[in-house]
Coordinates of C-alpha atoms in Angstrom, one line a residue:
X460 CA 125.9 -32.7 17.1
X461 CA 123.2 -29.9 17.1
X462 CA 124.5 -27.1 14.8
X463 CA 123.9 -23.6 16.2
X464 CA 122.3 -20.9 14.0
X465 CA 125.7 -19.1 13.6
X466 CA 127.3 -22.5 13.0
X467 CA 124.8 -23.1 10.1
X468 CA 125.7 -19.8 8.5
X469 CA 129.4 -20.4 8.9
X470 CA 129.1 -24.0 7.5
X471 CA 127.3 -22.6 4.5
X472 CA 129.8 -19.8 4.0
X473 CA 132.8 -22.1 4.1
X474 CA 131.4 -23.8 1.0
X475 CA 132.1 -20.6 -0.8
X476 CA 135.4 -19.4 0.6
X477 CA 138.5 -20.3 2.6
X478 CA 138.1 -19.8 6.4
X479 CA 140.1 -16.6 6.4
X480 CA 137.4 -14.9 4.2
X481 CA 134.4 -15.8 6.3
X482 CA 132.9 -12.7 7.9
X483 CA 130.5 -12.5 10.9
X484 CA 126.9 -12.0 10.0
X485 CA 125.8 -8.3 9.9
X486 CA 122.0 -8.9 10.3
X487 CA 120.7 -6.9 13.3
X488 CA 117.1 -6.2 14.5
X489 CA 117.8 -2.4 14.7
X490 CA 118.9 -2.1 11.1
X491 CA 116.0 -4.3 9.9
X492 CA 113.4 -2.4 11.9
X493 CA 114.7 1.0 10.6
X494 CA 113.7 0.0 7.0
X495 CA 110.3 -1.1 8.1
X496 CA 109.7 2.2 9.9
X497 CA 110.6 4.1 6.7
X498 CA 108.5 2.0 4.4
X499 CA 105.5 1.9 6.7
X500 CA 105.7 5.6 7.7
X501 CA 102.7 7.9 7.4
X502 CA 104.6 9.7 4.6
X503 CA 104.5 6.6 2.5
X504 CA 100.6 6.6 2.6
X505 CA 100.4 2.8 2.2
X506 CA 102.6 2.6 -1.0
X507 CA 99.7 2.0 -3.4
X508 CA 100.6 1.0 -6.9
X509 CA 100.6 4.0 -9.1
X510 CA 101.0 6.4 -6.2
X511 CA 103.9 8.9 -5.8
X512 CA 104.6 7.3 -2.5
X513 CA 105.3 3.9 -4.1
X514 CA 107.9 5.5 -6.3
X515 CA 109.4 7.2 -3.2
X516 CA 109.7 3.8 -1.6
X517 CA 111.3 2.4 -4.7
X518 CA 113.9 5.2 -4.7
X519 CA 114.6 4.4 -1.0
X520 CA 115.2 0.7 -1.8
X521 CA 117.4 1.5 -4.8
X522 CA 119.5 3.8 -2.6
X523 CA 120.0 1.0 -0.1
X524 CA 121.1 -1.3 -2.9
X525 CA 123.5 1.3 -4.2
X526 CA 125.0 1.9 -0.8
X527 CA 125.6 -1.8 -0.4
X528 CA 127.7 -1.7 -3.6
X529 CA 125.4 -3.8 -5.7
X530 CA 125.4 -3.3 -9.5
X531 CA 122.5 -3.0 -11.8
X532 CA 121.3 -6.1 -13.5
X533 CA 120.4 -4.4 -16.8
X534 CA 122.5 -1.8 -18.7
X535 CA 122.2 1.9 -18.1
X536 CA 120.1 4.0 -18.1
X537 CA 117.7 1.7 -16.3
X538 CA 119.6 2.0 -13.1
X539 CA 118.0 -0.2 -10.5
X540 CA 114.4 0.4 -11.8
X541 CA 112.5 -1.9 -14.1
X542 CA 109.5 0.0 -15.4
X543 CA 106.1 -1.4 -16.4
X544 CA 102.5 -0.1 -16.5
X545 CA 99.6 -0.8 -14.3
X546 CA 96.0 0.3 -14.5
X547 CA 95.2 2.1 -11.3
X548 CA 92.0 1.9 -9.3
X549 CA 89.2 3.6 -11.2
X550 CA 87.6 6.9 -10.2
X551 CA 84.3 8.5 -11.0
X552 CA 84.0 11.1 -13.7
X553 CA 81.5 13.9 -13.6
X554 CA 79.1 12.6 -16.3
X555 CA 77.2 9.9 -14.5
X556 CA 73.5 10.2 -15.3
X557 CA 70.5 7.9 -15.2
X558 CA 67.2 8.9 -16.9
X559 CA 64.1 6.8 -16.5
X560 CA 60.6 6.7 -17.9
X561 CA 57.6 4.7 -16.7
X562 CA 54.4 5.6 -18.6
X563 CA 53.8 9.3 -18.1
X564 CA 56.3 9.6 -15.3
X565 CA 60.0 10.3 -15.8
X566 CA 63.1 11.5 -14.0
X567 CA 66.8 12.2 -14.1
X568 CA 69.3 11.2 -11.5
X569 CA 72.8 12.4 -11.0
X570 CA 75.6 10.2 -9.7
X571 CA 77.0 9.5 -7.3
X572 CA 74.5 11.3 -4.9
X573 CA 71.3 9.8 -6.3
X574 CA 72.7 6.6 -7.8
X575 CA 76.2 5.2 -8.0
X576 CA 78.2 3.0 -10.4
X577 CA 80.3 0.2 -8.8
X578 CA 84.0 0.5 -9.4
X579 CA 84.0 -2.6 -11.6
X580 CA 81.2 -1.3 -13.8
X581 CA 81.8 -0.8 -17.5
X582 CA 81.7 2.8 -18.8
X583 CA 79.6 4.2 -21.7
X584 CA 76.1 5.0 -22.7
X585 CA 73.3 2.4 -22.5
X586 CA 69.5 2.3 -22.8
X587 CA 66.9 -0.4 -22.8
X588 CA 63.8 -1.8 -21.2
X589 CA 63.7 -3.4 -17.7
X590 CA 63.1 -6.8 -16.2
X591 CA 62.8 -7.4 -12.5
X592 CA 65.0 -10.4 -11.8
X593 CA 64.6 -11.0 -8.0
X594 CA 67.9 -11.3 -6.3
X595 CA 69.8 -12.0 -9.6
X596 CA 70.8 -15.4 -8.3
X597 CA 71.3 -18.7 -10.2
X598 CA 72.1 -21.3 -7.5
X599 CA 71.7 -24.8 -9.0
X600 CA 73.0 -26.4 -5.8
X601 CA 70.0 -24.9 -3.9
X602 CA 67.5 -25.4 -6.8
X603 CA 67.0 -21.7 -7.1
X604 CA 67.1 -19.5 -10.2
X605 CA 65.8 -16.0 -10.5
X606 CA 66.5 -16.1 -14.3
X607 CA 64.4 -19.2 -15.0
X608 CA 61.7 -18.6 -17.6
X609 CA 62.5 -14.9 -18.3
X610 CA 64.3 -13.3 -21.2
X611 CA 66.7 -10.6 -20.1
X612 CA 68.8 -10.4 -23.3
X613 CA 69.7 -6.8 -24.0
X614 CA 67.6 -5.5 -21.1
X615 CA 68.4 -4.0 -17.8
X616 CA 67.8 -6.3 -14.8
X617 CA 66.5 -4.7 -11.6
X618 CA 67.8 -7.0 -8.8
X619 CA 67.8 -7.1 -5.0
X620 CA 70.9 -7.1 -2.8
X621 CA 71.8 -10.1 -0.6
X622 CA 69.9 -13.4 -0.7
X623 CA 66.3 -14.6 -0.4
X624 CA 65.1 -15.5 3.1
X625 CA 68.5 -15.2 4.6
X626 CA 67.1 -14.8 8.2
X627 CA 64.5 -17.5 7.8
X628 CA 65.6 -20.9 9.1
X629 CA 63.5 -22.6 6.4
X630 CA 65.4 -20.9 3.6
X631 CA 68.1 -22.8 1.8
X632 CA 70.2 -19.7 2.2
X633 CA 69.7 -19.4 6.0
X634 CA 72.8 -19.9 8.2
X635 CA 75.1 -19.3 5.2
X636 CA 75.4 -15.5 5.5
X637 CA 76.5 -14.9 2.9
X638 CA 77.2 -17.4 0.1
X639 CA 79.1 -16.4 -3.0
X640 CA 75.8 -15.7 -4.7
X641 CA 75.4 -12.5 -2.6
X642 CA 78.7 -11.1 -3.9
X643 CA 78.2 -8.1 -6.2
X644 CA 80.7 -9.5 -8.7
X645 CA 78.7 -12.8 -8.8
X646 CA 75.5 -10.9 -9.5
X647 CA 77.2 -8.9 -12.3
X648 CA 78.7 -12.0 -13.9
X649 CA 75.4 -13.9 -13.7
X650 CA 73.5 -11.1 -15.3
X651 CA 76.1 -10.8 -18.1
X652 CA 76.1 -14.6 -18.8
X653 CA 72.3 -14.4 -19.2
X654 CA 72.7 -11.6 -21.8
X655 CA 71.6 -8.6 -19.7
X656 CA 72.6 -5.2 -20.9
X657 CA 73.1 -3.8 -17.4
X658 CA 72.3 -4.1 -13.7
X659 CA 70.3 -1.9 -11.4
X660 CA 70.9 -3.1 -7.9
X661 CA 68.6 -2.0 -5.1
X662 CA 68.8 -2.7 -1.3
X663 CA 66.4 -5.3 0.0
X664 CA 64.9 -2.8 2.4
X665 CA 62.6 -5.4 4.0
X666 CA 65.3 -7.6 5.5
X667 CA 67.7 -4.7 6.1
X668 CA 65.4 -1.8 7.1
X669 CA 67.7 -0.9 10.0
X670 CA 70.5 -0.3 7.5
X671 CA 68.5 2.4 5.7
X672 CA 68.7 2.8 1.9
X673 CA 72.3 3.9 1.6
X674 CA 74.3 3.7 -1.6
X675 CA 77.5 1.7 -1.5
X676 CA 80.7 3.8 -1.4
X677 CA 82.3 3.8 -4.9
X678 CA 85.8 2.7 -3.8
X679 CA 84.8 0.0 -1.4
X680 CA 83.7 -3.0 -3.4
X681 CA 86.0 -5.8 -4.7
X682 CA 85.4 -7.0 -8.3
X683 CA 87.1 -7.4 -11.6
X684 CA 88.8 -4.5 -13.2
X685 CA 85.9 -4.3 -15.7
X686 CA 82.9 -6.6 -15.4
X687 CA 81.9 -6.3 -19.0
X688 CA 78.6 -4.8 -18.1
X689 CA 77.3 -1.6 -16.4
X690 CA 76.5 -2.2 -12.8
X691 CA 74.9 0.6 -10.7
X692 CA 73.0 0.9 -7.4
X693 CA 69.8 2.8 -7.3
X694 CA 67.5 3.7 -4.4
X695 CA 64.3 2.0 -3.4
X696 CA 62.3 5.1 -4.5
X697 CA 63.3 4.6 -8.1
X698 CA 62.6 0.8 -7.9
X699 CA 59.1 1.7 -6.7
X700 CA 58.5 4.1 -9.5
X701 CA 59.4 1.5 -12.1
X702 CA 57.5 -1.3 -10.4
X703 CA 54.4 0.9 -10.1
X704 CA 53.9 0.3 -13.9
X705 CA 52.6 -3.1 -13.0
X706 CA 50.9 -2.1 -9.8
X707 CA 53.6 -3.4 -7.4
X708 CA 56.1 -2.0 -5.0
X709 CA 59.5 -3.2 -3.9
X710 CA 58.5 -4.4 -0.4
X711 CA 55.7 -6.4 -1.8
X712 CA 57.7 -8.3 -4.4
X713 CA 60.6 -8.7 -2.0
X714 CA 58.3 -10.2 0.7
X715 CA 56.7 -12.6 -1.7
X716 CA 60.0 -14.1 -2.8
X717 CA 61.2 -14.5 0.8
X718 CA 58.0 -16.1 2.0
X719 CA 57.6 -18.8 -0.6
X720 CA 61.3 -19.1 -1.7
X721 CA 60.3 -19.0 -5.3
X722 CA 61.7 -16.5 -7.8
X723 CA 59.2 -13.7 -8.6
X724 CA 60.8 -12.4 -11.7
X725 CA 58.8 -10.6 -14.4
X726 CA 59.3 -8.2 -17.3
X727 CA 58.1 -4.6 -17.0
X728 CA 56.0 -3.0 -19.7
X729 CA 57.6 -1.6 -22.8
X730 CA 57.0 2.0 -21.7
X731 CA 59.4 1.4 -18.7
X732 CA 62.7 2.5 -20.0
X733 CA 66.2 3.4 -18.6
X734 CA 69.0 5.5 -20.2
X735 CA 72.3 5.3 -18.4
X736 CA 75.6 7.0 -18.8
X737 CA 78.5 5.7 -16.7
X738 CA 81.6 7.9 -16.6
X739 CA 84.6 6.0 -15.1
X740 CA 88.2 7.0 -15.4
X741 CA 90.9 4.3 -15.5
X742 CA 94.5 5.5 -15.7
X743 CA 97.6 3.7 -16.7
X744 CA 100.6 4.5 -14.5
X745 CA 104.3 3.5 -14.7
X746 CA 105.6 1.7 -11.7
X747 CA 108.9 0.0 -11.0
X748 CA 110.4 -3.2 -9.8
X749 CA 113.7 -2.5 -8.0
X750 CA 116.4 -4.9 -9.1
X751 CA 120.1 -5.2 -8.0
X752 CA 122.7 -7.8 -8.7
X753 CA 125.7 -9.3 -6.8
X754 CA 127.6 -11.1 -9.5
X755 CA 129.0 -14.5 -8.8
X756 CA 131.9 -16.6 -10.3
X757 CA 129.4 -18.2 -12.7
X758 CA 126.5 -16.9 -14.7
X759 CA 124.0 -18.7 -12.6
X760 CA 122.2 -16.9 -9.8
X761 CA 119.7 -17.1 -6.9
X762 CA 116.8 -14.7 -6.6
X763 CA 115.8 -13.1 -3.3
X764 CA 112.5 -11.2 -3.6
X765 CA 109.6 -9.5 -1.8
X766 CA 106.9 -7.1 -2.9
X767 CA 107.1 -3.6 -1.6
X768 CA 103.7 -2.2 -2.7
X769 CA 100.6 -2.3 -0.4
X770 CA 97.0 -1.0 -0.5
X771 CA 97.6 2.8 -0.3
X772 CA 94.4 4.1 1.2
X773 CA 92.8 0.7 1.3
X774 CA 89.8 1.3 -0.9
X775 CA 88.1 -1.9 -2.1
X776 CA 90.8 -4.2 -0.8
X777 CA 90.7 -3.1 2.8
X778 CA 89.7 -5.6 5.5
X779 CA 88.4 -2.6 7.5
X780 CA 85.9 -1.1 5.1
X781 CA 84.8 1.6 7.5
X782 CA 88.5 2.9 7.4
X783 CA 88.9 2.8 3.6
X784 CA 90.3 6.1 2.5
X785 CA 92.9 6.2 5.3
X786 CA 96.5 5.0 4.9
X787 CA 97.1 1.3 5.3
X788 CA 100.8 1.2 6.3
X789 CA 101.5 -2.4 5.4
X790 CA 104.3 -2.9 7.9
X791 CA 104.0 -6.6 7.8
X792 CA 102.5 -6.8 4.3
X793 CA 105.1 -6.3 3.0
X794 CA 107.5 -3.8 4.5
X795 CA 108.7 -6.8 6.6
X796 CA 109.8 -8.8 3.5
X797 CA 111.2 -5.8 1.7
X798 CA 113.3 -4.9 4.7
X799 CA 114.5 -8.5 4.7
X800 CA 115.6 -8.2 1.1
X801 CA 117.5 -5.0 1.8
X802 CA 119.3 -6.4 4.8
X803 CA 120.2 -9.7 3.0
X804 CA 121.5 -7.6 0.1
X805 CA 123.9 -5.8 2.5
X806 CA 124.8 -9.0 4.2
X807 CA 125.8 -10.8 1.0
X808 CA 127.5 -7.7 -0.4
X809 CA 129.7 -7.6 2.7
X810 CA 130.6 -11.3 2.3
X811 CA 131.6 -10.8 -1.3
X812 CA 131.0 -13.0 -4.4
X813 CA 129.7 -16.5 -4.1
X814 CA 129.9 -19.3 -6.6
X815 CA 126.6 -18.1 -8.1
X816 CA 125.3 -14.6 -8.3
X817 CA 122.4 -13.3 -6.2
X818 CA 119.6 -11.1 -7.7
X819 CA 117.8 -9.0 -5.2
X820 CA 114.3 -7.9 -6.2
X821 CA 111.4 -5.9 -4.8
X822 CA 108.2 -6.0 -6.8
X823 CA 105.5 -3.5 -7.4
X824 CA 101.9 -4.5 -8.3
X825 CA 101.7 -7.6 -6.2
X826 CA 98.5 -6.5 -4.5
X827 CA 96.9 -6.0 -7.9
X828 CA 97.7 -9.5 -9.0
X829 CA 101.5 -10.4 -9.0
X830 CA 102.0 -7.8 -11.7
X831 CA 105.6 -6.9 -11.0
X832 CA 106.9 -10.5 -10.7
X833 CA 104.9 -11.5 -13.7
X834 CA 106.3 -8.7 -15.7
X835 CA 109.9 -9.6 -14.6
X836 CA 109.8 -13.3 -15.5
X837 CA 108.5 -12.3 -19.0
X838 CA 111.0 -9.5 -19.3
X839 CA 114.0 -10.8 -17.3
X840 CA 117.1 -8.7 -17.0
X841 CA 119.2 -11.9 -16.6
X842 CA 118.4 -15.1 -18.4
X843 CA 115.6 -16.8 -16.5
X844 CA 117.1 -20.3 -17.3
X845 CA 120.1 -19.3 -15.2
X846 CA 118.0 -18.8 -12.1
X847 CA 118.7 -21.8 -9.9
X848 CA 116.0 -20.8 -7.3
X849 CA 113.8 -18.0 -6.1
X850 CA 113.3 -17.2 -2.4
X851 CA 110.2 -15.1 -1.6
X852 CA 109.5 -13.4 1.7
X853 CA 106.0 -12.1 2.2
X854 CA 104.8 -11.1 5.7
X855 CA 107.7 -12.2 7.9
X856 CA 107.4 -9.6 10.6
X857 CA 104.8 -11.1 13.0
X858 CA 106.3 -14.6 13.9
X859 CA 104.2 -16.1 16.7
X860 CA 105.4 -18.9 18.9
X861 CA 108.4 -19.3 16.7
X862 CA 106.4 -20.7 13.8
X863 CA 107.3 -19.9 10.2
X864 CA 105.5 -21.4 7.1
X865 CA 107.7 -22.6 4.2
X866 CA 106.1 -23.2 0.8
X867 CA 107.4 -24.6 -2.4
X868 CA 109.4 -27.3 -0.8
X869 CA 108.6 -29.8 -3.5
X870 CA 109.7 -27.7 -6.4
X871 CA 113.4 -28.2 -6.0
X872 CA 115.1 -31.6 -5.9
X873 CA 117.4 -30.6 -3.1
X874 CA 115.1 -28.5 -1.0
X875 CA 113.9 -31.1 1.5
X876 CA 117.4 -32.0 2.7
X877 CA 118.4 -28.3 2.7
X878 CA 115.4 -27.2 4.8
X879 CA 115.7 -30.2 7.1
X880 CA 119.3 -29.1 7.9
X881 CA 118.1 -25.5 8.3
X882 CA 115.4 -26.6 10.7
X883 CA 118.1 -28.2 12.9
X884 CA 120.0 -25.0 13.2
X885 CA 117.3 -22.6 14.3
X886 CA 115.1 -22.2 17.2
X887 CA 112.3 -21.3 14.8
X888 CA 109.7 -24.0 13.9
X889 CA 109.7 -24.4 10.2
X890 CA 106.4 -25.8 9.1
X891 CA 106.4 -27.1 5.6
X892 CA 103.2 -26.0 4.1
X893 CA 102.1 -26.1 0.4
X894 CA 104.7 -27.9 -1.6
X895 CA 103.6 -26.9 -5.1
X896 CA 105.1 -23.5 -5.5
X897 CA 101.7 -21.9 -6.3
X898 CA 99.9 -19.3 -4.3
X899 CA 99.0 -15.7 -4.4
X900 CA 102.5 -14.2 -3.9
X901 CA 105.3 -13.5 -6.2
X902 CA 107.1 -16.9 -6.1
X903 CA 104.2 -18.2 -8.3
X904 CA 105.4 -16.2 -11.2
X905 CA 108.8 -18.0 -11.0
X906 CA 107.1 -21.4 -10.6
X907 CA 105.4 -20.9 -13.9
X908 CA 108.8 -20.5 -15.6
X909 CA 110.1 -23.7 -13.9
X910 CA 112.3 -22.0 -11.4
X911 CA 112.4 -23.8 -8.0
X912 CA 110.9 -21.6 -5.3
X913 CA 110.8 -21.3 -1.5
X914 CA 108.3 -19.1 0.2
X915 CA 108.7 -17.8 3.8
X916 CA 105.6 -16.5 5.6
X917 CA 104.8 -15.9 9.3
X918 CA 101.0 -16.2 9.0
X919 CA 97.9 -14.0 8.9
X920 CA 96.8 -11.8 11.8
X921 CA 94.0 -9.5 12.8
X922 CA 95.7 -6.4 11.3
X923 CA 96.0 -7.9 7.8
X924 CA 95.0 -5.4 5.1
X925 CA 94.0 -2.9 7.8
X926 CA 95.3 0.5 8.9
X927 CA 96.4 -1.2 12.1
X928 CA 99.3 -3.1 10.3
X929 CA 101.9 -0.7 11.8
X930 CA 105.6 -0.9 12.4
X931 CA 105.4 -1.1 16.2
X932 CA 103.9 -4.6 16.0
X933 CA 106.8 -6.0 14.1
X934 CA 109.0 -8.5 16.0
X935 CA 112.3 -7.5 14.5
X936 CA 114.3 -10.0 16.6
X937 CA 112.4 -13.0 15.3
X938 CA 112.4 -11.6 11.8
X939 CA 116.2 -11.4 11.9
X940 CA 116.3 -15.0 13.2
X941 CA 114.4 -16.0 10.1
X942 CA 116.7 -13.9 7.9
X943 CA 119.7 -15.7 9.3
X944 CA 118.0 -19.0 8.3
X945 CA 117.2 -17.7 4.9
X946 CA 120.8 -16.4 4.5
X947 CA 122.1 -20.0 5.3
X948 CA 119.7 -21.5 2.7
X949 CA 120.7 -18.9 0.1
X950 CA 124.4 -19.4 0.8
X951 CA 124.0 -23.2 0.1
X952 CA 122.0 -22.5 -3.0
X953 CA 124.6 -20.1 -4.2
X954 CA 127.5 -22.4 -3.6
X955 CA 126.5 -26.1 -3.8
X956 CA 128.2 -28.0 -6.6
X957 CA 124.9 -28.9 -8.3
X958 CA 121.8 -26.8 -8.7
X959 CA 118.3 -28.0 -7.6
X960 CA 116.3 -29.5 -10.5
X961 CA 112.8 -28.1 -10.9
X962 CA 110.0 -30.5 -10.0
X963 CA 106.5 -29.9 -11.1
X964 CA 104.5 -31.0 -8.1
X965 CA 101.2 -32.7 -8.6
X966 CA 98.5 -31.3 -6.2
X967 CA 98.2 -33.6 -3.1
X968 CA 95.0 -35.2 -2.1
X969 CA 93.7 -33.3 0.9
X970 CA 90.7 -31.4 2.1
X971 CA 90.2 -27.9 0.7
X972 CA 91.7 -25.3 3.0
X973 CA 89.4 -23.0 5.0
X974 CA 91.6 -20.2 3.8
X975 CA 91.1 -21.1 0.1
X976 CA 91.4 -18.0 -2.0
X977 CA 93.2 -16.0 0.7
X978 CA 96.2 -14.1 -0.6
X979 CA 98.7 -16.1 1.6
X980 CA 97.0 -19.4 1.9
X981 CA 99.1 -21.1 -0.8
X982 CA 96.0 -21.6 -2.9
X983 CA 95.2 -20.2 -6.3
X984 CA 92.1 -18.0 -6.9
X985 CA 89.0 -20.0 -7.5
X986 CA 90.0 -22.9 -5.3
X987 CA 87.7 -24.0 -2.6
X988 CA 84.2 -24.4 -4.0
X989 CA 83.1 -26.4 -7.0
X990 CA 84.7 -28.9 -9.3
X991 CA 88.4 -29.1 -10.1
X992 CA 89.8 -27.7 -13.4
X993 CA 93.5 -27.3 -12.7
X994 CA 94.7 -24.0 -14.4
X995 CA 96.9 -21.4 -12.8
X996 CA 95.6 -18.0 -14.1
X997 CA 97.7 -15.0 -14.9
X998 CA 96.4 -12.6 -12.3
X999 CA 96.9 -9.4 -14.5
X1000 CA 93.6 -7.7 -15.2
X1001 CA 92.3 -8.3 -18.8
X1002 CA 89.0 -8.3 -20.6
X1003 CA 89.7 -10.7 -23.4
X1004 CA 89.7 -14.0 -21.5
X1005 CA 91.7 -15.8 -18.9
X1006 CA 95.4 -16.4 -19.6
X1007 CA 96.9 -19.5 -18.1
X1008 CA 100.2 -18.8 -16.5
X1009 CA 100.5 -22.6 -16.0
X1010 CA 98.4 -25.8 -15.9
X1011 CA 98.7 -28.2 -13.0
X1012 CA 100.2 -31.6 -13.7
X1013 CA 97.7 -34.4 -14.3
X1014 CA 94.7 -32.0 -13.9
X1015 CA 91.6 -32.1 -16.0
X1016 CA 92.9 -29.1 -18.0
X1017 CA 96.2 -30.8 -18.6
X1018 CA 94.5 -34.1 -19.6
X1019 CA 92.5 -32.1 -22.2
X1020 CA 95.7 -30.7 -23.7
X1021 CA 95.5 -27.2 -22.3
X1022 CA 98.9 -25.6 -21.3
X1023 CA 100.6 -22.5 -20.1
X1024 CA 100.1 -19.5 -22.5
X1025 CA 96.6 -20.6 -23.6
X1026 CA 93.9 -18.0 -23.3
X1027 CA 90.4 -19.3 -22.4
X1028 CA 87.6 -17.3 -24.1
X1029 CA 84.6 -19.6 -23.5
X1030 CA 83.6 -22.2 -20.9
X1031 CA 80.6 -24.5 -21.3
X1032 CA 79.1 -22.2 -23.9
X1033 CA 79.5 -19.1 -21.8
X1034 CA 81.8 -16.2 -22.9
X1035 CA 84.8 -15.7 -20.5
X1036 CA 86.2 -12.1 -20.3
X1037 CA 87.9 -12.2 -16.9
X1038 CA 88.8 -14.4 -14.0
X1039 CA 85.6 -13.7 -12.2
X1040 CA 83.6 -15.0 -15.2
X1041 CA 85.6 -18.2 -15.2
X1042 CA 85.3 -18.7 -11.4
X1043 CA 81.5 -18.2 -11.6
X1044 CA 81.1 -20.6 -14.5
X1045 CA 83.3 -23.3 -12.9
X1046 CA 81.4 -23.1 -9.6
X1047 CA 78.1 -23.5 -11.5
X1048 CA 79.4 -26.8 -13.1
X1049 CA 79.4 -30.2 -11.5
X1050 CA 82.0 -32.9 -10.8
X1051 CA 82.0 -35.3 -13.8
X1052 CA 80.7 -32.7 -16.3
X1053 CA 82.3 -32.7 -19.7
X1054 CA 82.7 -29.0 -20.6
X1055 CA 83.7 -27.6 -24.0
X1056 CA 86.4 -25.0 -23.6
X1057 CA 87.4 -22.6 -26.3
X1058 CA 90.8 -21.0 -26.1
X1059 CA 93.4 -19.2 -28.2
X1060 CA 96.9 -20.6 -28.6
X1061 CA 99.5 -18.6 -30.5
X1062 CA 96.8 -16.5 -32.0
X1063 CA 94.8 -19.5 -33.3
X1064 CA 91.4 -20.6 -31.9
X1065 CA 91.1 -24.1 -30.4
X1066 CA 88.5 -26.2 -28.7
X1067 CA 88.9 -29.0 -26.2
X1068 CA 86.6 -31.0 -23.9
X1069 CA 87.5 -31.0 -20.2
X1070 CA 86.1 -33.6 -17.8
X1071 CA 85.8 -31.9 -14.4
X1072 CA 87.0 -33.8 -11.4
X1073 CA 86.5 -33.8 -7.6
X1074 CA 88.7 -31.3 -5.8
X1075 CA 91.7 -33.0 -4.2

């Protein structure tokens, strides 16, 4: 017999209590949408991590938990708030100065009007000679290297924006607008790995004359928190002043590279010199996870979570760069999931205690790299080993054609049967996506601690990470249909006799997703291009290497003996300061290469050899 949705909820509920105690579901579209409206309101200004508005949203969520009658998970005076620190987006100070000398000529530029640092630039004072390094690209797959045959160690490199011959059908870069080599962060990493002191980027005004010679807005560009090298953009007029020392100009050298597709790099005379001061302000702010607990009859518990932060004013993470600086409401991402946690908290509080407790959590810092959930699993307010499962909801408000993606199915020994039954009881189409429990949302943090996870997601859309992600586009009725399904799943997890066993899922053989690297594609950063390594990085910003949150089963990294908690500091002889460095170095390697990896484990250095494999 086909079980109805309400029948599924009642069947699950009866596992916990006598029939007389079963109450009707209290999930309604109106109540759900009311929370979305508050969280995605103009007054919340996009709930950016470190902003007063994020704290205001946290207080709202805590009040909802308190009104539901939930208790705090940790002793007073923490209340419902778990504090941790984040480094906020940088801002420019007032002391940005570039002084230059070329023979008898010299000048002084003031930033950001006459030159501008990028938001991932290092701060400090630097001076040195200059090398023109073409486009600043090393692309072994195309047989192209602007750094071949030149020494840039401890020198500034003057490089062009974009890629050589990108509009020429004979160019190896044509039709690929743009490859990863055009990315600013890639150019910064490549310069650093070649030993450069700093980067002076200039627009390739020949190919992009119609764009003018505009400086990139400071807050727009995506990159590491700190690239480990100063990276600034200058105008073509300064490049011409420097290149005049060898009788050349920017358009001439640029045209020459594009015409013959050969690097045209060269050192400038010793009397060409640059002194640079970059003044960047990076602030540490306290933010909060919001945590509430419904105790059960045992000390085990189920986690229901969602992140409540978003992009604030967009800045470098906006998918609508022209609108960066305006509030990005984040109605679907992720007021939709947060509203779901609030309503499920009220639903289960009304039902009363289950066999196991339920921990309700909304995380800050997800958009900065799963910071809140990562902090929680390393500083749990309840013993992490008592968590039987974690259910994560990220973007559940725009269900189309009834389709919902469910991730993490392979991580729990009972999940397949449980979700098969759930699928029978709902009109929604549950599509079982990535089974591994890894991806760029908060369930990944729990996977690394061997907690079985389920991830519910309604899919990307044209308003993702844009100011147009507004509350009026939320389908509250379909969202509540999903919450009813999630409620049934959680009820079973909270009451079944046995708990699901964690299963570490080997990555399946399959083509690389076209969405590789997307925040909700179920893929880890760095997946998609290049050989396979197999680590799951801790996404928190750091400058002392790449910390492994986990290592995939049977991966090259695992076979070499690397494991969760190791911190990589060198890859193939190249120093690794951050995830961008590692991604760049891995992409430059080849399948079958044996790479020496230096890491730190428990404070002690170690070295292993990793044989890179074909991506599966």
